[in-house]
CSV table of C-alpha atoms in Angstrom, one decimal:
chain,number,residue,atom,x,y,z
A,1,UNK,CA,2.4,-13.4,19.1
A,2,UNK,CA,0.8,-11.0,16.6
A,3,UNK,CA,-0.2,-8.5,19.3
A,4,UNK,CA,3.3,-8.5,20.7
A,5,UNK,CA,4.7,-7.9,17.3
A,6,UNK,CA,2.4,-5.0,16.8
A,7,UNK,CA,3.2,-3.4,20.2
A,8,UNK,CA,6.9,-3.9,19.5
A,9,UNK,CA,6.6,-2.3,16.1
A,10,UNK,CA,4.7,0.7,17.4
A,11,UNK,CA,7.1,1.3,20.2
A,12,UNK,CA,10.1,1.0,18.0
A,13,UNK,CA,8.6,3.3,15.4
A,14,UNK,CA,7.9,5.9,18.1
A,15,UNK,CA,11.5,5.7,19.3
A,16,UNK,CA,12.8,5.9,15.7
A,17,UNK,CA,10.7,9.0,15.0
A,18,UNK,CA,12.0,10.7,18.1
A,19,UNK,CA,15.6,9.9,17.2
A,20,UNK,CA,15.0,11.2,13.7
A,21,UNK,CA,13.6,14.5,15.0
A,22,UNK,CA,16.5,14.9,17.4
A,23,UNK,CA,19.1,14.4,14.6
A,24,UNK,CA,17.2,16.9,12.4
A,25,UNK,CA,17.2,19.5,15.3
A,26,UNK,CA,21.0,18.9,15.7
A,27,UNK,CA,21.4,19.5,11.9
A,28,UNK,CA,19.7,22.9,12.3
A,29,UNK,CA,21.8,23.8,15.3
A,30,UNK,CA,25.0,23.0,13.5
A,31,UNK,CA,24.3,25.0,10.4
A,32,UNK,CA,23.0,22.3,8.1
A,33,UNK,CA,19.5,23.7,7.7
A,34,UNK,CA,19.2,23.1,4.0
A,35,UNK,CA,20.1,19.4,4.5
A,36,UNK,CA,17.7,19.1,7.4
A,37,UNK,CA,14.8,20.5,5.4
A,38,UNK,CA,15.6,18.3,2.4
A,39,UNK,CA,15.8,15.2,4.6
A,40,UNK,CA,12.5,16.1,6.3
A,41,UNK,CA,10.8,16.6,3.0
A,42,UNK,CA,12.3,13.4,1.5
A,43,UNK,CA,11.4,11.4,4.6
A,44,UNK,CA,7.7,12.2,4.2
A,45,UNK,CA,7.7,12.1,0.4
A,46,UNK,CA,9.5,8.8,-0.2
A,47,UNK,CA,11.4,7.7,2.9
A,48,UNK,CA,14.9,8.2,1.6
A,49,UNK,CA,15.4,11.3,3.8
A,50,UNK,CA,15.3,9.1,6.9
A,51,UNK,CA,18.1,7.0,5.6
A,52,UNK,CA,20.2,10.1,4.7
A,53,UNK,CA,19.6,11.5,8.2
A,54,UNK,CA,20.5,8.2,9.7
A,55,UNK,CA,23.8,8.0,7.8
A,56,UNK,CA,24.6,11.7,8.4
A,57,UNK,CA,23.8,11.2,12.1
A,58,UNK,CA,26.3,8.4,12.4
A,59,UNK,CA,28.9,10.4,10.5
A,60,UNK,CA,28.6,13.3,13.0
A,61,UNK,CA,27.8,11.2,16.1
A,62,UNK,CA,31.1,11.9,17.9
A,63,UNK,CA,31.3,15.5,16.9
A,64,UNK,CA,27.7,16.4,17.8
A,65,UNK,CA,27.5,14.0,20.9
A,66,UNK,CA,24.8,11.9,19.2
A,67,UNK,CA,26.3,8.4,19.9
A,68,UNK,CA,23.6,7.4,22.4
A,69,UNK,CA,20.8,8.7,20.2
A,70,UNK,CA,22.2,6.9,17.1
A,71,UNK,CA,22.6,3.6,19.1
A,72,UNK,CA,19.0,3.9,20.2
A,73,UNK,CA,17.9,4.6,16.6
A,74,UNK,CA,19.8,1.5,15.4
A,75,UNK,CA,18.2,-0.7,18.1
A,76,UNK,CA,14.8,0.8,17.1
A,77,UNK,CA,15.4,-0.2,13.5
A,78,UNK,CA,16.3,-3.7,14.5
A,79,UNK,CA,13.2,-4.0,16.7
A,80,UNK,CA,11.1,-2.7,13.8
A,81,UNK,CA,12.3,-5.6,11.7
A,82,UNK,CA,11.7,-8.1,14.5
A,83,UNK,CA,8.2,-6.7,15.2
A,84,UNK,CA,7.4,-6.9,11.5
A,85,UNK,CA,8.3,-10.5,11.4
A,86,UNK,CA,6.3,-11.2,14.5
A,87,UNK,CA,3.2,-9.3,13.4
A,88,UNK,CA,0.6,-10.5,11.0
A,89,UNK,CA,1.0,-10.1,7.2
A,90,UNK,CA,-1.4,-7.7,5.6
A,91,UNK,CA,-2.6,-10.5,3.2
A,92,UNK,CA,-3.9,-12.6,6.1
A,93,UNK,CA,-6.7,-10.0,6.7
A,94,UNK,CA,-8.1,-10.6,3.2
A,95,UNK,CA,-8.1,-14.4,3.2
A,96,UNK,CA,-11.3,-14.7,5.3
C-alpha cells in the first residue's frame, strides 16, 4: 500500500508540474509575463505561486482554451492528496 501511494504521489506530482508549466507558458503568450515570473518565483520560494497560477488558470480557462489542462491539474491535486494518505508518514522511518 505504501509503494502504491508513493507511485501515485510521484505520478500526480509530475502531472501537476507539467500543468503548472503549461499555464505559465500561456501567461507569457497572453501578455502576463510579470505575473508569470512572480508566480514562478513564488512557487519555488514558498509555494503560493502555484496556488495563484492555479486560480488564474481556472479564471482564464475558457478564454485561453485551458479547460482540459485545468481539469487534469485538479485531478492531479486530488491524486496527490490520496497518494499522501496512502504513503508512509515520515515519522514512521524514525521509530526503528
